[in-house]
GROMACS .gro file of C-alpha atoms in nm:
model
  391
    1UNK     CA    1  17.073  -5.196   7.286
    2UNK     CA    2  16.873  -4.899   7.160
    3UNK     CA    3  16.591  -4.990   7.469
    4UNK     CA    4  16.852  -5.004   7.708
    5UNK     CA    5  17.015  -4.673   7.655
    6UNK     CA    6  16.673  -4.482   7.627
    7UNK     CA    7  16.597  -4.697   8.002
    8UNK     CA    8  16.910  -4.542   8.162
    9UNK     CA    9  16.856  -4.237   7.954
   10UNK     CA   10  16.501  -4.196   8.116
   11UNK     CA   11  16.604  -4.324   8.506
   12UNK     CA   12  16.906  -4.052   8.491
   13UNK     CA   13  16.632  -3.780   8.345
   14UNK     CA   14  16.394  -3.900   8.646
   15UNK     CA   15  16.696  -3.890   8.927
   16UNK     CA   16  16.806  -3.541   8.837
   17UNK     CA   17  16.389  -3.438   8.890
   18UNK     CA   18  16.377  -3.623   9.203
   19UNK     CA   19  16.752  -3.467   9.297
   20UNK     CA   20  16.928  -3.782   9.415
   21UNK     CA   21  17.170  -3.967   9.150
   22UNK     CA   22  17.175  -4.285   9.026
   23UNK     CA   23  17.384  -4.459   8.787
   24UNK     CA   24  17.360  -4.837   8.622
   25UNK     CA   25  17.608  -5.025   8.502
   26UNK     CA   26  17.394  -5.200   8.305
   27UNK     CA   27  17.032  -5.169   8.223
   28UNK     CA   28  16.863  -5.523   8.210
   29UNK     CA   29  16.638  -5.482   8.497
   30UNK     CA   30  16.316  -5.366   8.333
   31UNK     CA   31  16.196  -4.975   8.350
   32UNK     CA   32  15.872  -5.099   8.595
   33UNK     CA   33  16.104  -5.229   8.848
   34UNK     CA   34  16.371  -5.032   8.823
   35UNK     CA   35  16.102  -4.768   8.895
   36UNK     CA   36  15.940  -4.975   9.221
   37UNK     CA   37  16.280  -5.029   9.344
   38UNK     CA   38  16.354  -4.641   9.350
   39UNK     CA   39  16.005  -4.598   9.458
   40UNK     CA   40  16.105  -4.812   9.723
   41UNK     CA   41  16.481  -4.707   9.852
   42UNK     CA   42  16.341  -4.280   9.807
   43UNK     CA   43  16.065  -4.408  10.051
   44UNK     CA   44  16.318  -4.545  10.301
   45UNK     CA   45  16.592  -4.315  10.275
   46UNK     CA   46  16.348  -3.996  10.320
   47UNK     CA   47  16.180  -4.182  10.647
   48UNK     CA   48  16.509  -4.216  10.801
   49UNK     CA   49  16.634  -3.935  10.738
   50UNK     CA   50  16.338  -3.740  10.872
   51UNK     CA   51  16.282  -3.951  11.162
   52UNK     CA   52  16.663  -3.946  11.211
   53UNK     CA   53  16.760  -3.660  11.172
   54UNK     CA   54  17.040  -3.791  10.905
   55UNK     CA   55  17.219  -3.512  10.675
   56UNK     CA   56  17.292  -3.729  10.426
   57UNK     CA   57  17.287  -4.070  10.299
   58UNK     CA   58  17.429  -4.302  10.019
   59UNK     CA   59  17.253  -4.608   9.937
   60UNK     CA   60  17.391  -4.880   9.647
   61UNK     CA   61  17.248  -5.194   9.526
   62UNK     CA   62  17.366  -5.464   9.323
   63UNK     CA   63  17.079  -5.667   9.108
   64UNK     CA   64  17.313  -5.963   8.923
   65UNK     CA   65  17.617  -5.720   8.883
   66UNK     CA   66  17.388  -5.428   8.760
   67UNK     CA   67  17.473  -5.145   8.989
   68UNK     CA   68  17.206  -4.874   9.116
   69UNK     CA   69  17.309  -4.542   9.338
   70UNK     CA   70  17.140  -4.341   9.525
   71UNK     CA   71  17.245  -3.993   9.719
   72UNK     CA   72  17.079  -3.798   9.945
   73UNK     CA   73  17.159  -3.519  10.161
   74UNK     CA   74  17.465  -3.356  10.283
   75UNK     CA   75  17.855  -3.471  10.342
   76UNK     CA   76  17.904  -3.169  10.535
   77UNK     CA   77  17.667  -2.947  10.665
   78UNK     CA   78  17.877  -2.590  10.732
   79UNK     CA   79  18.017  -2.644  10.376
   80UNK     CA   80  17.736  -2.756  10.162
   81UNK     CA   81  17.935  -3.037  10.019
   82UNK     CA   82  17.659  -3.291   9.910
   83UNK     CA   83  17.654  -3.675   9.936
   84UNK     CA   84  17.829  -3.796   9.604
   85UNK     CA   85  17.956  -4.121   9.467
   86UNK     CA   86  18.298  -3.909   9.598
   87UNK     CA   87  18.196  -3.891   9.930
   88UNK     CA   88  18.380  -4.142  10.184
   89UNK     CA   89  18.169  -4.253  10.500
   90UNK     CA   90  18.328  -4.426  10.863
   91UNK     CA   91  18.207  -4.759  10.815
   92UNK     CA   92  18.251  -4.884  11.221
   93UNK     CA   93  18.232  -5.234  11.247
   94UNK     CA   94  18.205  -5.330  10.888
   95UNK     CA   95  18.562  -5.288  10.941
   96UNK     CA   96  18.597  -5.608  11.064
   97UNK     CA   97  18.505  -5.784  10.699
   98UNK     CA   98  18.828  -5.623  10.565
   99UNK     CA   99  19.023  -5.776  10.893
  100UNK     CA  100  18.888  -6.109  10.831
  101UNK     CA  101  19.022  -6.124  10.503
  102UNK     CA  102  19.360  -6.022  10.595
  103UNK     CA  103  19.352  -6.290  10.869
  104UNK     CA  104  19.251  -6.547  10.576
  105UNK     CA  105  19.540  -6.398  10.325
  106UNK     CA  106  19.840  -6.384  10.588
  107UNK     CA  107  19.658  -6.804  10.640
  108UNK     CA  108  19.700  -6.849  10.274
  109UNK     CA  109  20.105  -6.729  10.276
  110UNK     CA  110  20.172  -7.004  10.544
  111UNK     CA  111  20.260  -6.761  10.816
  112UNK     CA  112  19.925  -6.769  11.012
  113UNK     CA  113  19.675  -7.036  11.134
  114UNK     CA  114  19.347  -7.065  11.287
  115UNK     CA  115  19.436  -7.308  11.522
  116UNK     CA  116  19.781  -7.143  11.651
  117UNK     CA  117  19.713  -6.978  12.043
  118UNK     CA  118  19.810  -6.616  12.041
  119UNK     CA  119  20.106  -6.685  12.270
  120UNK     CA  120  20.259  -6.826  11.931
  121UNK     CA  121  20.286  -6.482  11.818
  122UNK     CA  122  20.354  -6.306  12.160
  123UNK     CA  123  20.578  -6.502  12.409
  124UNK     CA  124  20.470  -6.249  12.676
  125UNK     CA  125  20.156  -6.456  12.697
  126UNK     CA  126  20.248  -6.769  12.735
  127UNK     CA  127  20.128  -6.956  13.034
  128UNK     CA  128  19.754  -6.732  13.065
  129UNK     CA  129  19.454  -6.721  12.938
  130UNK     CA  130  19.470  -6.568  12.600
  131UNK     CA  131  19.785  -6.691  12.551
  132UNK     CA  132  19.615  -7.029  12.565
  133UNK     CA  133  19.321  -6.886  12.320
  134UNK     CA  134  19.289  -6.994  12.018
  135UNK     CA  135  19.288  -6.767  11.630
  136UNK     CA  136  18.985  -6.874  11.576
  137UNK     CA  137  18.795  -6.796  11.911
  138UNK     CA  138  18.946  -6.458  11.857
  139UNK     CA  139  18.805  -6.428  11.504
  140UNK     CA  140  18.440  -6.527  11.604
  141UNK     CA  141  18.439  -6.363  11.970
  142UNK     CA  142  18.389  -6.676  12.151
  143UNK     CA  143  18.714  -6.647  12.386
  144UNK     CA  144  18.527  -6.679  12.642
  145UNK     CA  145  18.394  -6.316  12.734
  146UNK     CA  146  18.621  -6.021  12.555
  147UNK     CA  147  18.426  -5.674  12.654
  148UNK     CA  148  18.297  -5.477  12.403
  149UNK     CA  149  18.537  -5.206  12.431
  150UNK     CA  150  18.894  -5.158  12.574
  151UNK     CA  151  18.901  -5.034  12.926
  152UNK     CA  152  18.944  -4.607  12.914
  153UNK     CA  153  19.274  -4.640  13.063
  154UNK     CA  154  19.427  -4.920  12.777
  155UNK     CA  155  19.537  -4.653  12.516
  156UNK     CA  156  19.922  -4.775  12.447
  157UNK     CA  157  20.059  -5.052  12.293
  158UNK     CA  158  20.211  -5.160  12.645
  159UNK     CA  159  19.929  -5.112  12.842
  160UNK     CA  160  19.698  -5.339  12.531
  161UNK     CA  161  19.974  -5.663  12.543
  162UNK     CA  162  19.929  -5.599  12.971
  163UNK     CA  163  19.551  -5.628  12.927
  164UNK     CA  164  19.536  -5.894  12.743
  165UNK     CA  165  19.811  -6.086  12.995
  166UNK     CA  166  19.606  -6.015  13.303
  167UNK     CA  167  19.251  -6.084  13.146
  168UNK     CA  168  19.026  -6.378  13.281
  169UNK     CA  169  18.777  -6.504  13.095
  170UNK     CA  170  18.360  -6.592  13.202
  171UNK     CA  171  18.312  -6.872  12.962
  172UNK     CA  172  18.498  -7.193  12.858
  173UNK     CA  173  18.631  -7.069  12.474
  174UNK     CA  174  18.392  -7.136  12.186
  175UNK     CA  175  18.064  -7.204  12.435
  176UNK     CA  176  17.956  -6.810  12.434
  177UNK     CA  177  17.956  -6.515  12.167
  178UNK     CA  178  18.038  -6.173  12.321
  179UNK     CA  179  18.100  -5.895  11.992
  180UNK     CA  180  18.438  -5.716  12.107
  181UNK     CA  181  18.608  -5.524  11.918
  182UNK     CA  182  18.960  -5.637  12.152
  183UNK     CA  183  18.868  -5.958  12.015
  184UNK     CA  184  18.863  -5.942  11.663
  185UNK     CA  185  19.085  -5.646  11.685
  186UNK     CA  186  19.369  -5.885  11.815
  187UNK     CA  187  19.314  -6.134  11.532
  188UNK     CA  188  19.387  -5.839  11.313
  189UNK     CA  189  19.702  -5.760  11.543
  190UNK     CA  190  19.790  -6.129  11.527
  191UNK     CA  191  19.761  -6.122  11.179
  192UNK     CA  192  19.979  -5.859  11.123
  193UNK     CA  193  20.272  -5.961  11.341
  194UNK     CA  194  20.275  -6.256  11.150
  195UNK     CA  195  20.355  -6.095  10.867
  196UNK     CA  196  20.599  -5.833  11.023
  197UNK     CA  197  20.439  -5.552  10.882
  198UNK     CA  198  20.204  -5.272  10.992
  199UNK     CA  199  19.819  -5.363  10.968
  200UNK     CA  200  19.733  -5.018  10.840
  201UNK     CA  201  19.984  -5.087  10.595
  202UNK     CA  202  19.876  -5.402  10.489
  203UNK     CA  203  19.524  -5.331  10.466
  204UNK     CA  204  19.590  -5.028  10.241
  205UNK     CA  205  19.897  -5.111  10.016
  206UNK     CA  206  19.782  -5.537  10.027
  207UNK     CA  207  19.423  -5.662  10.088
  208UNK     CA  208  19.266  -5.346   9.939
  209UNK     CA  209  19.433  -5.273   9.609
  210UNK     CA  210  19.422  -5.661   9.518
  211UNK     CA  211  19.037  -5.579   9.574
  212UNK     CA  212  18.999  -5.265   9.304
  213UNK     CA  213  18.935  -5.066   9.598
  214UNK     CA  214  19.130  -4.729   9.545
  215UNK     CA  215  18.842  -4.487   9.760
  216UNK     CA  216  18.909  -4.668  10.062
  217UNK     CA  217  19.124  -4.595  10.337
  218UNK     CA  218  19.240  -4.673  10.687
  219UNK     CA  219  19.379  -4.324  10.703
  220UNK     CA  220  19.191  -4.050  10.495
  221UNK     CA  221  19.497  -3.932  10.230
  222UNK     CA  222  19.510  -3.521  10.225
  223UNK     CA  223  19.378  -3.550   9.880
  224UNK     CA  224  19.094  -3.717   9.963
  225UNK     CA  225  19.000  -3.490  10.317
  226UNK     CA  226  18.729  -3.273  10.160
  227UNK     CA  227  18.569  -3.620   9.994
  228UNK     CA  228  18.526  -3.708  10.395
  229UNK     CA  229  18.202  -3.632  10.512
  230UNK     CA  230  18.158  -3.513  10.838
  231UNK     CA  231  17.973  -3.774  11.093
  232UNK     CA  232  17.685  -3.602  11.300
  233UNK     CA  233  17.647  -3.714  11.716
  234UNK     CA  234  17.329  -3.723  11.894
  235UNK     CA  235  17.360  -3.292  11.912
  236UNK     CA  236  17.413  -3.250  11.554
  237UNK     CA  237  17.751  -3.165  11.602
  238UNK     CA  238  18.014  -3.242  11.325
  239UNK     CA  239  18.232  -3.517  11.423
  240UNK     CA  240  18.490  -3.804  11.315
  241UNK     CA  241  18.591  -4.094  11.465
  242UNK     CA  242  18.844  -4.100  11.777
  243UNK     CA  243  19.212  -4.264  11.772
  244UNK     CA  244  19.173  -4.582  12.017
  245UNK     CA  245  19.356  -4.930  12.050
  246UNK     CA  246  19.310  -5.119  11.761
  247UNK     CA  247  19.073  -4.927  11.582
  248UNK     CA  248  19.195  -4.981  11.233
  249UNK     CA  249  19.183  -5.353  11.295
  250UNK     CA  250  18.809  -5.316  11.446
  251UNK     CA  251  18.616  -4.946  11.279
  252UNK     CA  252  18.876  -4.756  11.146
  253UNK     CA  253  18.807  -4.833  10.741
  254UNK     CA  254  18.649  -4.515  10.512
  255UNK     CA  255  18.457  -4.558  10.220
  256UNK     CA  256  18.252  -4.465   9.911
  257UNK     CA  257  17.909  -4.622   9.860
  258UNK     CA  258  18.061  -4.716   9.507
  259UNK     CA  259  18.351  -4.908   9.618
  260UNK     CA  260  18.144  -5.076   9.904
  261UNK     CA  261  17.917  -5.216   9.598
  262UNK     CA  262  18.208  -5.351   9.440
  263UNK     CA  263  18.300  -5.484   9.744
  264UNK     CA  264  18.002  -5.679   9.775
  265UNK     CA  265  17.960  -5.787   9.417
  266UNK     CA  266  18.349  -5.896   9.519
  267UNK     CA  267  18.195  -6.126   9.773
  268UNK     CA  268  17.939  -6.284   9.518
  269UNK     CA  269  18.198  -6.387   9.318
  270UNK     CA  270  18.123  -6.126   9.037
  271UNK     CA  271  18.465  -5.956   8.998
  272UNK     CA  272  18.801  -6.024   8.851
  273UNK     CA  273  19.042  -6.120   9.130
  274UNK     CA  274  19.384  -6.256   9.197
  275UNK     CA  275  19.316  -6.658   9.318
  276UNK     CA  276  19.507  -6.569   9.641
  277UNK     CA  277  19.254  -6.283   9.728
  278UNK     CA  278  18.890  -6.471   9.597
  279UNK     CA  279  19.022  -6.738   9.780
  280UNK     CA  280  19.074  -6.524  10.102
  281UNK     CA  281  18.698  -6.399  10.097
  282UNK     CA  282  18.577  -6.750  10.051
  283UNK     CA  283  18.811  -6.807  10.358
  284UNK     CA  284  18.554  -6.542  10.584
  285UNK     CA  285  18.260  -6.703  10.420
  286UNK     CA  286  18.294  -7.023  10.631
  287UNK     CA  287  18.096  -7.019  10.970
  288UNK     CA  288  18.203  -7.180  11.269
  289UNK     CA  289  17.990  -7.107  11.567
  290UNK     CA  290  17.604  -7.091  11.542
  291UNK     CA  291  17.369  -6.892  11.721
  292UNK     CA  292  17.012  -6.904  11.783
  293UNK     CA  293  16.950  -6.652  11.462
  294UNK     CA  294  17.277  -6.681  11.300
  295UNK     CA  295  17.593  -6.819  11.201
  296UNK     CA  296  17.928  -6.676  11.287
  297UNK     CA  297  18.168  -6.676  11.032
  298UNK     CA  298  18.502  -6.457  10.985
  299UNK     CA  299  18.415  -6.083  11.031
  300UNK     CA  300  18.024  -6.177  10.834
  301UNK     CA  301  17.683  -6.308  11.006
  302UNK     CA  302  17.545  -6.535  10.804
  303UNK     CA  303  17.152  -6.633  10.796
  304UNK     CA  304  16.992  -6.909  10.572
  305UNK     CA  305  16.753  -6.780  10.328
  306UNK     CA  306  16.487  -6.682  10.292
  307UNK     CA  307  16.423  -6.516  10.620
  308UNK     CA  308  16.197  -6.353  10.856
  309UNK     CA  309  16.243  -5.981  10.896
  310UNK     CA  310  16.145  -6.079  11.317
  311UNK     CA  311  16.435  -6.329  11.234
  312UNK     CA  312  16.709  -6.067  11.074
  313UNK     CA  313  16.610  -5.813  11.337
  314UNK     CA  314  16.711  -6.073  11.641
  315UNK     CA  315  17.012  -6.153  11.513
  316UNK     CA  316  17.129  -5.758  11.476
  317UNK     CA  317  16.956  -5.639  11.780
  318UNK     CA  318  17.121  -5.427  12.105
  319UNK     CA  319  17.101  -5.766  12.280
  320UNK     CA  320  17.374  -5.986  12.057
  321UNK     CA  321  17.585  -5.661  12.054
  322UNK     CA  322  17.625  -5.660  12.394
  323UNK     CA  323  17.501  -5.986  12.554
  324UNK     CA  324  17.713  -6.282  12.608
  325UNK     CA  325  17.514  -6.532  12.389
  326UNK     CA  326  17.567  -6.957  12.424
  327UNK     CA  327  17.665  -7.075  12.115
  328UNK     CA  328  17.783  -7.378  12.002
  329UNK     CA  329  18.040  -7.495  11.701
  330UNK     CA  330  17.864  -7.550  11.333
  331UNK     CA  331  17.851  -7.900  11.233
  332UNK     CA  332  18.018  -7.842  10.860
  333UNK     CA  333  18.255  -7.565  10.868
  334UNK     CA  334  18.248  -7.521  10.466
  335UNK     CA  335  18.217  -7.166  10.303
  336UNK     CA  336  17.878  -7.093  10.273
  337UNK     CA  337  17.688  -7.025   9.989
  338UNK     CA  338  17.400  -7.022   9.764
  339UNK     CA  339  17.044  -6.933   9.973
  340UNK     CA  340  17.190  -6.751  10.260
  341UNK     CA  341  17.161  -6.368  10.367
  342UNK     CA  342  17.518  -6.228  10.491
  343UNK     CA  343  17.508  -5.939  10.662
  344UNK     CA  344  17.766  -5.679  10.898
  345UNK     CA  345  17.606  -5.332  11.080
  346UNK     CA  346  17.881  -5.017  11.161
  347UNK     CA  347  17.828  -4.803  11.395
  348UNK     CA  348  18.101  -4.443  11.472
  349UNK     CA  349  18.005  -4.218  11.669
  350UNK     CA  350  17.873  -4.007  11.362
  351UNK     CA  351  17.797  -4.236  11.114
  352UNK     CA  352  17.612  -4.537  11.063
  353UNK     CA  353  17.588  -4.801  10.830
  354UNK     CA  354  17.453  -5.154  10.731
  355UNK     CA  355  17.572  -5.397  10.406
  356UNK     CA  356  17.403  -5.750  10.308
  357UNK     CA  357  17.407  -5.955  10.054
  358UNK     CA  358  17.254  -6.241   9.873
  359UNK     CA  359  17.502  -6.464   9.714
  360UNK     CA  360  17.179  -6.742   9.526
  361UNK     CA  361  17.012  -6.418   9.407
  362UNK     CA  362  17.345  -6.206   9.310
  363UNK     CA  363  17.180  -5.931   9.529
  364UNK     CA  364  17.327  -5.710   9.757
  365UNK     CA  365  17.254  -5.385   9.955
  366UNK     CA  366  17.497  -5.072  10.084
  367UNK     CA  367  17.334  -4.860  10.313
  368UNK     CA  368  17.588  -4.587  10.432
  369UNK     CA  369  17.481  -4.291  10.631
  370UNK     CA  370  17.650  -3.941  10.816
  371UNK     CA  371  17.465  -4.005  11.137
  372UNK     CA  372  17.435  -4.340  11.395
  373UNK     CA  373  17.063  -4.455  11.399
  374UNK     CA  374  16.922  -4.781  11.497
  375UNK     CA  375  17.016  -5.050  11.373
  376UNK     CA  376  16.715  -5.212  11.385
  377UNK     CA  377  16.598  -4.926  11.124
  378UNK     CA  378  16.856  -5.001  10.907
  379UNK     CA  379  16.767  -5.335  10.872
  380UNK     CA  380  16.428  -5.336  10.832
  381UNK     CA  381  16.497  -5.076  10.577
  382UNK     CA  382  16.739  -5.279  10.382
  383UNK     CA  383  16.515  -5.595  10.402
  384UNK     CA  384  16.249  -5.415  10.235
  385UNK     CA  385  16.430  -5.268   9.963
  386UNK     CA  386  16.582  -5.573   9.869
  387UNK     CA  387  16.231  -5.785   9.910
  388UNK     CA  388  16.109  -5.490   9.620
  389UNK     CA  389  16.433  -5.559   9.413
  390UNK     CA  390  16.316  -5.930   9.377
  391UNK     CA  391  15.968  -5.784   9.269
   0.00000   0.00000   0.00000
């Protein structure tokens, strides 16, 4: 054990040199590669940043439950409050993961089901179209052509249950995937009602303590405010992200790059949890509609492995976030595990981020960053740093 403390003795001596901080939970991974693989994520984080234009950045990785962080930059600009293990970041989309699994837990109390229609859960629906749609084609965004976004002018709870009366879907459910966030956001709705309880509520006094997750919030607490990092637009101007319908259910979670690891390491099956909960994430594991690059399960894209970066990059491009896509329904819908990469992108409009992990390789990646960049960059970013990590 002597080695091992003079390794993380050594790395934390390096990290304070190079000025970003790291921290291991554990020091098995020899000193050579934990060397190439911060060789490796300080070569990706200082490209996008300069290229970017990204104040800060926190980047965590998970090698077979040993835990590496890195911080770079600033939280907050005006203030000079840098990027910590403290600092909480808008996570956008990656939202959705935490919806999924609330879907899954009010399944595993009996008082929700896949295969229920929504009208089961709103009688003002009955007879129409989403009324008619199915949990699941909510979950996965094959309804059969959800937009993107809510219209401007849907911004109360009335004028949300009118939208969804009136709308009229493209496709025939579960033949197209279109990402919305009113789709997924309603399964999160749905999900709530069924338990007759708040989903803010829910997510933050339910799914996420029963997770260990105590730095992450749907609503930033005043004690934790001046841990929230400021999010940076296209002018550099500080910003956070907006009130809209269903945002908590669809981008409205804040993080730390520390519990986001956990997270992850949750999904691998390398925590402590309650049966109810593991068996809720196993739940969003499960795909059910495959694309030409991936399969769609609850909240998670899930790729087999390995993979071609040209193959990772098609599956997360601008096109699949905004295209209606044919899909059609996986032959097995079993939770999947083992050689497979699983993978969600977040986007506010000040901060950007990407997770993935691993589960045959107990790897996993948190890439969490003050600023919205491509996408595409944050993949190819994260693919690399993991291909070093398995050096």
């Amino acid at each position: 054990m002597h080695g091992d403390r003079m390794i993380n003795r050594v790395t934390k001596l390096l990290a304070m040199v190079l000025g970003f901080s790291v921290h291991f939970a554990m020091a098995e991974t020899p000193a050579a590669n934990i060397q190439s693989i911060t060789d490796e994520v300080d070569q990706q984080a200082d490209m996008l940043m300069e290229k970017y234009h990204i104040p800060g950045m926190a980047i965590a990785i998970s090698i077979g439950g040993e835990q590496h962080f890195y911080h770079y930059g600033m939280a907050d600009v005006n203030a000079g409050i840098k990027v910590s293990r403290h600092t909480l970041f808008e996570l956008g989309s990656i939202s959705k993961t935490f919806t999924a699994i609330l879907g899954s837990y009010a399944q595993s109390l009996g008082a929700f089901n896949l295969e229920d229609n929504a009208a089961k859960y709103v009688k003002l629906w009955e007879g129409t179209p989403i009324g008619n749609t199915k949990l699941i084609n909510l979950a996965t965004y094959t309804a059969g052509g959800l937009p993107l976004q809510f219209p401007n002018e849907v911004t109360t709870n009335d004028g949300m249950l009118a939208y969804y009366k009136a709308w009229q879907p493209e496709f025939a459910a579960g033949t197209h995937r279109l990402y919305s966030n009113p789709s997924i956001g309603l399964y999160g709705y749905l999900a709530a009602l069924s338990m007759k309880r708040e989903f803010s509520e829910l997510m933050e006094q339910t799914v996420l303590p029963q997770l260990a997750m105590n730095n992450t919030f749907v609503k930033v607490p005043d004690n934790r405010v001046a841990q929230y990092a400021f999010g940076y637009n296209a002018k550099n101007e500080p910003v956070r992200v907006s009130p809209g319908m269903l945002d908590a259910e669809a981008y409205g979670v804040k993080s730390t790059s520390v519990d986001m690891l956990h997270y992850l390491e949750a999904n691998m099956g390398l925590k402590p949890l309650s049966p109810q909960i593991a068996a809720a994430i196993k739940e969003t594991h499960k795909g059910y509609y495959d694309t030409a690059s991936f399969t769609q399960a609850l909240g998670w894209e899930i790729y087999e492995y390995p993979l071609t970066l040209s193959k990772l990059l098609e599956g997360n491009s601008r096109e699949m976030a905004s295209q209606p896509t044919k899909v059609k329904a996986s032959d097995d819908i079993v939770e999947k595990t083992g050689e497979v990469w699983i993978n969600k992108t977040g986007s506010t409009g000040g901060f950007g981020a990407y997770v993935a992990f691993i589960p045959a390789k107990k790897l996993a990646i948190v890439m969490l960053a003050n600023k919205s960049y491509p996408i595409s960059a944050r993949v190819e970013a994260a693919y690399k740093i993991l291909a070093a990590a398995q050096e």
